[in-house]
Each structure stands twice: as structure tokens, then as C-alpha cells.
Amino acid sequence: MANVDERWLLEGSAPKRYEQCKVPTLFRPLAERFIAYVGIQRGERLLDVACGTGIVARLAAPLTGRCGRVVGVDLNAQMLAVAKSCEPLDGMDIEWRQADAGELPFGSCSFDTVLCQQALQFFPDRARSLFEMRRVLRPDGKLAINVWAARNPYLRALARALRGHVSDESAQRCLSPLALCDGVALRSLVYTAGFRQVTLHIATIFRHMRDLRETLFGEIQDLPFACDIDQAGERARIGMAESMSAELRPYRTTSGYLIPADVYFS
């Protein structure tokens, strides 16, 4: 069985939209902060688990240099196809492999550093995936992950809008990205997998949205609850937009919205 919640796998044209829209506004800024936190060295052998369209691997590759090795793995072949189509930074070579995070196709001690950005919370068997990450790391290697912490006004406003205008089930699905927002539980999960020096750092990133309604309905067309919204009809869509506009009013700026979100780096 695939070690991922398949409801969150992007298909069709969704991976390309993800790379064009969500990576520049959200996941590249997060990856830049994450890479700086990790402190990648020249010559490292680095694995990016659940790499998606590859932004973390692309940013890491120039830091390892040509004497290093960077590999990105993802279960979703369509996301990998987009990753392969993106121009590598500084012409650095990256290996792209389709693989399950719970069955990594590498020998023990193959990597110096393993990275995993915004994916661990979607693995049904998180412990198994972490054990695999530890297996492919050298004994003194480094694991670095990031997942959303509790403060995420946009996601929580979206969940309340879904609950009020669509369904409780849709609202619950919406909150799946926050499944590891409890820092104590996150630390325990990583420790139980055999990592002994577990540190947690909270960073805050900001996402700029020029038009809330356009961003909202542009993004949710690719998410697991999109069909629920379509079935609820236009009145529900209008209600959701009004509800979120009211709740996110404190984050309005002269150019749209600037919305914070906290993230754990471990």
C-alpha cells in the first residue's frame, strides 16, 4: 500500500498549476528559510523525500556543489514530471526517482542529509517513513523536516468557511495539513523513530495574496474537498468567500492580504 494519503495526490494539470502558483507564493519562500536553517555543506549526499515539483532539491543542489549528490523522490509521477521539466539552478544535476517514502530504494547509510518539506503529515504510516529516512542516513547524518505549526489563519478560516457552507467532512479534510501541529507529539514521533537529538524551531512565513477570492477558488479546485464545494453550489462559494474575507480582514494591506503562518523546523 502506498505510504501517502492519496486524496492529496495532485493529478492532471494540477501539478503544473502547483508549480506555477503555490511554489512562488508559498513553498519557495518556505524552502529558502528551511534550506538556510539546515545549513547544507559542499559535497553532501542529500535526499529530498516527497519532493513534489522539486523546489527544495533545486535550492539545495547549488549548495552541495558538483562534488555532491542531490536526489528527489516522490510517489507521484506527475509531480516528478514537472520537477524534471524545471530548469535546475546553476545547471546542477538532480536525480529524480519515483518512490514510496515508506520503501526508499537506497541502501543503508546512503545520504548525509535527508530533507522532507510539508509531507510527513500526509503519510498514513509516519513512523515507517521516518524509520526509512533514518536507515538511509549515515549514523551521524542529519534529518530535517518542516510541517505547519498551530497558527495558520488562512487554513483555519478556510476550514470554518467549509464547515459553515459545505460540510463538516470537508472542513476536517481541509485541516489535514495541520495534522502534526502539536510540537510535543511531533518531537515524540521523531524521537521514537530513533533520532535522539531532536530540536524544534518555529519560523513564521508570510503569504501575499492580491485577490482572496481568486486565490481561494483557484487553489481549491485541486484539493480533496473541491467536489464537495461544486456540489454545494454557487451560494456556498459566495458564502465561503464572504466568511473568509471577514475573518482575514486583520491581514488586509493596501495590496491585498499578507497572512502569517507558523511552521516547525526539526
Tab-separated table of C-alpha atoms in Angstrom:
chain	number	residue	atom	x	y	z
A	1	MET	CA	0.000	0.000	0.000
A	2	ALA	CA	1.307	3.452	-0.868
A	3	ASN	CA	2.560	5.303	2.193
A	4	VAL	CA	0.707	8.529	1.434
A	5	ASP	CA	-2.821	9.886	1.748
A	6	GLU	CA	-3.817	9.545	-1.897
A	7	ARG	CA	-6.599	12.130	-1.562
A	8	TRP	CA	-3.843	14.766	-1.572
A	9	LEU	CA	-2.061	13.482	-4.697
A	10	LEU	CA	-2.298	16.061	-7.483
A	11	GLU	CA	-3.185	14.799	-10.947
A	12	GLY	CA	-3.770	16.048	-14.485
A	13	SER	CA	-2.892	19.723	-14.853
A	14	ALA	CA	-2.772	20.247	-11.064
A	15	PRO	CA	0.999	19.607	-10.622
A	16	LYS	CA	1.820	22.308	-13.178
A	17	ARG	CA	-0.572	24.786	-11.507
A	18	TYR	CA	1.035	23.920	-8.163
A	19	GLU	CA	4.494	24.775	-9.524
A	20	GLN	CA	3.306	27.975	-11.213
A	21	CYS	CA	1.102	29.311	-8.407
A	22	LYS	CA	1.786	27.819	-4.983
A	23	VAL	CA	5.548	27.333	-5.222
A	24	PRO	CA	6.419	31.011	-5.926
A	25	THR	CA	3.990	32.422	-3.351
A	26	LEU	CA	4.349	29.890	-0.545
A	27	PHE	CA	6.607	26.884	-0.926
A	28	ARG	CA	9.695	28.550	-2.397
A	29	PRO	CA	9.852	31.189	0.388
A	30	LEU	CA	9.385	28.377	2.900
A	31	ALA	CA	12.069	26.263	1.210
A	32	GLU	CA	14.531	29.170	1.257
A	33	ARG	CA	14.060	29.587	5.019
A	34	PHE	CA	14.282	25.825	5.504
A	35	ILE	CA	17.499	25.449	3.489
A	36	ALA	CA	19.108	28.292	5.438
A	37	TYR	CA	18.093	26.605	8.704
A	38	VAL	CA	19.552	23.243	7.675
A	39	GLY	CA	22.996	24.552	6.713
A	40	ILE	CA	23.882	22.365	3.732
A	41	GLN	CA	27.581	21.770	3.061
A	42	ARG	CA	29.504	21.263	-0.181
A	43	GLY	CA	29.933	17.640	-1.142
A	44	GLU	CA	26.924	16.384	0.791
A	45	ARG	CA	24.794	13.496	-0.413
A	46	LEU	CA	21.273	14.831	0.053
A	47	LEU	CA	17.843	13.207	-0.287
A	48	ASP	CA	14.618	15.223	-0.612
A	49	VAL	CA	11.716	12.948	0.413
A	50	ALA	CA	8.272	13.658	-1.077
A	51	CYS	CA	9.933	16.313	-3.201
A	52	GLY	CA	6.822	17.306	-5.159
A	53	THR	CA	7.822	19.531	-8.066
A	54	GLY	CA	11.314	19.785	-6.613
A	55	ILE	CA	11.812	23.255	-5.157
A	56	VAL	CA	13.771	22.066	-2.090
A	57	ALA	CA	16.083	19.875	-4.178
A	58	ARG	CA	16.644	22.672	-6.711
A	59	LEU	CA	17.622	25.134	-3.991
A	60	ALA	CA	19.851	22.602	-2.232
A	61	ALA	CA	21.772	21.424	-5.299
A	62	PRO	CA	23.968	24.539	-5.812
A	63	LEU	CA	24.985	24.354	-2.144
A	64	THR	CA	26.229	20.769	-2.389
A	65	GLY	CA	28.224	21.651	-5.490
A	66	ARG	CA	29.235	19.343	-8.305
A	67	CYS	CA	31.048	17.089	-5.869
A	68	GLY	CA	27.789	16.418	-4.020
A	69	ARG	CA	24.690	14.435	-4.888
A	70	VAL	CA	21.044	15.519	-4.696
A	71	VAL	CA	18.156	13.096	-5.168
A	72	GLY	CA	14.456	13.947	-5.093
A	73	VAL	CA	11.901	11.165	-4.556
A	74	ASP	CA	8.135	11.331	-4.794
A	75	LEU	CA	5.352	8.792	-5.188
A	76	ASN	CA	3.534	10.987	-7.706
A	77	ALA	CA	4.920	10.524	-11.224
A	78	GLN	CA	3.089	13.618	-12.469
A	79	MET	CA	4.734	15.853	-9.863
A	80	LEU	CA	8.116	14.372	-10.811
A	81	ALA	CA	7.444	15.096	-14.473
A	82	VAL	CA	7.038	18.781	-13.607
A	83	ALA	CA	10.179	18.646	-11.429
A	84	LYS	CA	12.171	17.243	-14.347
A	85	SER	CA	10.864	19.974	-16.649
A	86	CYS	CA	12.032	22.816	-14.381
A	87	GLU	CA	15.346	24.456	-15.190
A	88	PRO	CA	17.901	23.471	-12.499
A	89	LEU	CA	19.566	26.342	-10.663
A	90	ASP	CA	23.161	26.954	-11.771
A	91	GLY	CA	22.856	23.972	-14.117
A	92	MET	CA	23.182	21.492	-11.249
A	93	ASP	CA	22.211	17.888	-11.884
A	94	ILE	CA	19.456	16.373	-9.729
A	95	GLU	CA	18.338	12.743	-9.757
A	96	TRP	CA	14.556	12.286	-9.741
A	97	ARG	CA	13.179	8.939	-8.591
A	98	GLN	CA	9.618	7.695	-8.170
A	99	ALA	CA	9.465	6.006	-4.776
A	100	ASP	CA	7.336	5.454	-1.699
A	101	ALA	CA	8.609	7.238	1.409
A	102	GLY	CA	7.997	4.006	3.326
A	103	GLU	CA	10.168	1.956	0.945
A	104	LEU	CA	13.081	4.139	-0.112
A	105	PRO	CA	15.082	2.469	-2.921
A	106	PHE	CA	18.511	3.171	-1.442
A	107	GLY	CA	20.990	1.240	0.631
A	108	SER	CA	21.641	1.972	4.287
A	109	CYS	CA	23.855	4.978	5.054
A	110	SER	CA	23.492	6.355	1.505
A	111	PHE	CA	22.986	10.015	2.465
A	112	ASP	CA	24.452	12.685	4.717
A	113	THR	CA	21.231	14.724	4.907
A	114	VAL	CA	17.556	13.878	4.407
A	115	LEU	CA	15.019	16.681	3.947
A	116	CYS	CA	11.228	16.498	3.955
A	117	GLN	CA	9.154	19.645	3.424
A	118	GLN	CA	5.421	19.698	4.215
A	119	ALA	CA	4.835	16.000	3.587
A	120	LEU	CA	5.236	13.969	6.779
A	121	GLN	CA	1.733	14.921	7.964
A	122	PHE	CA	0.225	13.292	4.855
A	123	PHE	CA	1.903	9.890	5.333
A	124	PRO	CA	-0.544	7.339	6.803
A	125	ASP	CA	2.422	5.463	8.322
A	126	ARG	CA	4.639	8.289	9.535
A	127	ALA	CA	6.737	6.061	11.787
A	128	ARG	CA	7.604	3.748	8.909
A	129	SER	CA	8.665	6.671	6.734
A	130	LEU	CA	10.846	8.101	9.492
A	131	PHE	CA	12.470	4.705	10.075
A	132	GLU	CA	13.278	4.582	6.356
A	133	MET	CA	14.766	8.079	6.465
A	134	ARG	CA	16.952	7.038	9.385
A	135	ARG	CA	18.017	3.848	7.588
A	136	VAL	CA	19.303	5.676	4.508
A	137	LEU	CA	21.158	8.264	6.625
A	138	ARG	CA	24.717	7.704	7.739
A	139	PRO	CA	24.921	7.219	11.560
A	140	ASP	CA	25.805	10.863	12.207
A	141	GLY	CA	23.642	12.196	9.369
A	142	LYS	CA	21.038	14.922	9.602
A	143	LEU	CA	17.265	14.705	9.204
A	144	ALA	CA	15.429	17.997	8.695
A	145	ILE	CA	11.668	18.236	8.261
A	146	ASN	CA	9.148	21.032	8.254
A	147	VAL	CA	5.423	20.881	8.956
A	148	TRP	CA	2.835	23.525	9.770
A	149	ALA	CA	2.515	24.586	13.397
A	150	ALA	CA	-0.792	25.591	15.001
A	151	ARG	CA	-1.004	29.229	13.860
A	152	ASN	CA	-2.321	29.222	10.308
A	153	PRO	CA	-5.100	31.813	9.919
A	154	TYR	CA	-5.748	31.065	6.244
A	155	LEU	CA	-6.267	27.317	6.649
A	156	ARG	CA	-8.346	27.745	9.786
A	157	ALA	CA	-10.525	30.392	8.138
A	158	LEU	CA	-10.990	28.078	5.153
A	159	ALA	CA	-11.989	25.200	7.433
A	160	ARG	CA	-14.575	27.351	9.231
A	161	ALA	CA	-15.955	28.545	5.896
A	162	LEU	CA	-16.261	24.956	4.700
A	163	ARG	CA	-17.966	23.909	7.921
A	164	GLY	CA	-20.443	26.755	7.669
A	165	HIS	CA	-21.257	26.472	3.965
A	166	VAL	CA	-20.302	22.986	2.747
A	167	SER	CA	-19.820	20.173	5.279
A	168	ASP	CA	-18.016	19.123	8.452
A	169	GLU	CA	-16.202	16.408	6.499
A	170	SER	CA	-14.767	18.930	4.049
A	171	ALA	CA	-13.643	21.131	6.926
A	172	GLN	CA	-11.884	18.186	8.538
A	173	ARG	CA	-10.079	17.328	5.303
A	174	CYS	CA	-9.007	20.942	4.966
A	175	LEU	CA	-7.188	20.726	8.296
A	176	SER	CA	-5.129	17.662	7.271
A	177	PRO	CA	-2.021	19.821	6.631
A	178	LEU	CA	-2.093	20.714	10.358
A	179	ALA	CA	-2.078	17.076	11.491
A	180	LEU	CA	1.352	17.482	13.145
A	181	CYS	CA	0.857	20.978	14.559
A	182	ASP	CA	1.395	19.715	18.135
A	183	GLY	CA	5.089	20.210	18.787
A	184	VAL	CA	5.225	17.720	21.673
A	185	ALA	CA	3.674	14.990	19.527
A	186	LEU	CA	5.977	15.832	16.619
A	187	ARG	CA	9.096	15.633	18.783
A	188	SER	CA	7.929	12.300	20.233
A	189	LEU	CA	7.249	10.879	16.766
A	190	VAL	CA	10.730	11.738	15.507
A	191	TYR	CA	12.392	10.540	18.723
A	192	THR	CA	10.569	7.206	18.600
A	193	ALA	CA	11.938	6.633	15.093
A	194	GLY	CA	15.446	6.601	16.573
A	195	PHE	CA	16.561	10.225	16.222
A	196	ARG	CA	17.996	11.315	19.559
A	197	GLN	CA	18.940	14.995	19.182
A	198	VAL	CA	15.517	16.314	18.237
A	199	THR	CA	15.167	20.095	18.167
A	200	LEU	CA	12.155	22.181	17.194
A	201	HIS	CA	12.324	25.708	15.853
A	202	ILE	CA	9.258	27.774	14.982
A	203	ALA	CA	9.545	30.073	11.984
A	204	THR	CA	6.904	32.415	10.592
A	205	ILE	CA	6.367	32.889	6.893
A	206	PHE	CA	4.029	35.357	5.210
A	207	ARG	CA	1.948	34.742	2.142
A	208	HIS	CA	0.838	37.617	-0.050
A	209	MET	CA	-2.496	37.354	-1.878
A	210	ARG	CA	-3.636	40.120	-4.188
A	211	ASP	CA	-7.186	38.793	-4.510
A	212	LEU	CA	-8.504	36.456	-1.825
A	213	ARG	CA	-11.427	35.102	-3.835
A	214	GLU	CA	-9.297	34.424	-6.923
A	215	THR	CA	-6.628	32.669	-4.856
A	216	LEU	CA	-9.184	30.711	-2.860
A	217	PHE	CA	-11.096	29.206	-5.750
A	218	GLY	CA	-8.006	28.836	-7.910
A	219	GLU	CA	-6.343	26.666	-5.273
A	220	ILE	CA	-9.212	24.559	-4.023
A	221	GLN	CA	-10.021	23.173	-7.470
A	222	ASP	CA	-7.154	20.723	-6.922
A	223	LEU	CA	-7.863	19.802	-3.283
A	224	PRO	CA	-9.739	16.770	-1.881
A	225	PHE	CA	-12.867	18.762	-0.999
A	226	ALA	CA	-13.243	20.548	-4.377
A	227	CYS	CA	-16.087	18.270	-5.487
A	228	ASP	CA	-17.956	18.964	-2.241
A	229	ILE	CA	-17.848	22.696	-2.957
A	230	ASP	CA	-19.022	22.188	-6.529
A	231	GLN	CA	-21.953	20.123	-5.286
A	232	ALA	CA	-22.832	22.748	-2.670
A	233	GLY	CA	-23.308	25.294	-5.463
A	234	GLU	CA	-22.680	28.972	-6.125
A	235	ARG	CA	-24.387	30.178	-2.959
A	236	ALA	CA	-21.927	28.153	-0.881
A	237	ARG	CA	-18.974	29.597	-2.819
A	238	ILE	CA	-20.209	33.142	-2.240
A	239	GLY	CA	-20.769	32.402	1.440
A	240	MET	CA	-17.287	30.952	1.814
A	241	ALA	CA	-15.671	33.983	0.191
A	242	GLU	CA	-17.625	36.388	2.402
A	243	SER	CA	-16.828	34.397	5.541
A	244	MET	CA	-13.111	34.269	4.790
A	245	SER	CA	-12.940	37.945	3.814
A	246	ALA	CA	-14.420	38.875	7.181
A	247	GLU	CA	-12.189	36.541	9.195
A	248	LEU	CA	-8.995	37.547	7.391
A	249	ARG	CA	-9.714	41.292	7.489
A	250	PRO	CA	-6.932	41.871	10.089
A	251	TYR	CA	-4.403	40.789	7.464
A	252	ARG	CA	-5.530	43.183	4.740
A	253	THR	CA	-2.969	45.524	3.239
A	254	THR	CA	-3.087	48.165	0.539
A	255	SER	CA	-2.084	45.499	-1.999
A	256	GLY	CA	-4.255	42.602	-0.849
A	257	TYR	CA	-3.581	40.276	2.077
A	258	LEU	CA	-0.410	39.402	3.987
A	259	ILE	CA	-1.186	36.309	6.036
A	260	PRO	CA	1.247	34.706	8.517
A	261	ALA	CA	1.701	31.006	9.153
A	262	ASP	CA	3.932	29.289	11.692
A	263	VAL	CA	5.982	26.265	10.721
A	264	TYR	CA	8.064	23.797	12.704
A	265	PHE	CA	11.616	23.154	11.559
A	266	SER	CA	13.031	19.991	13.123
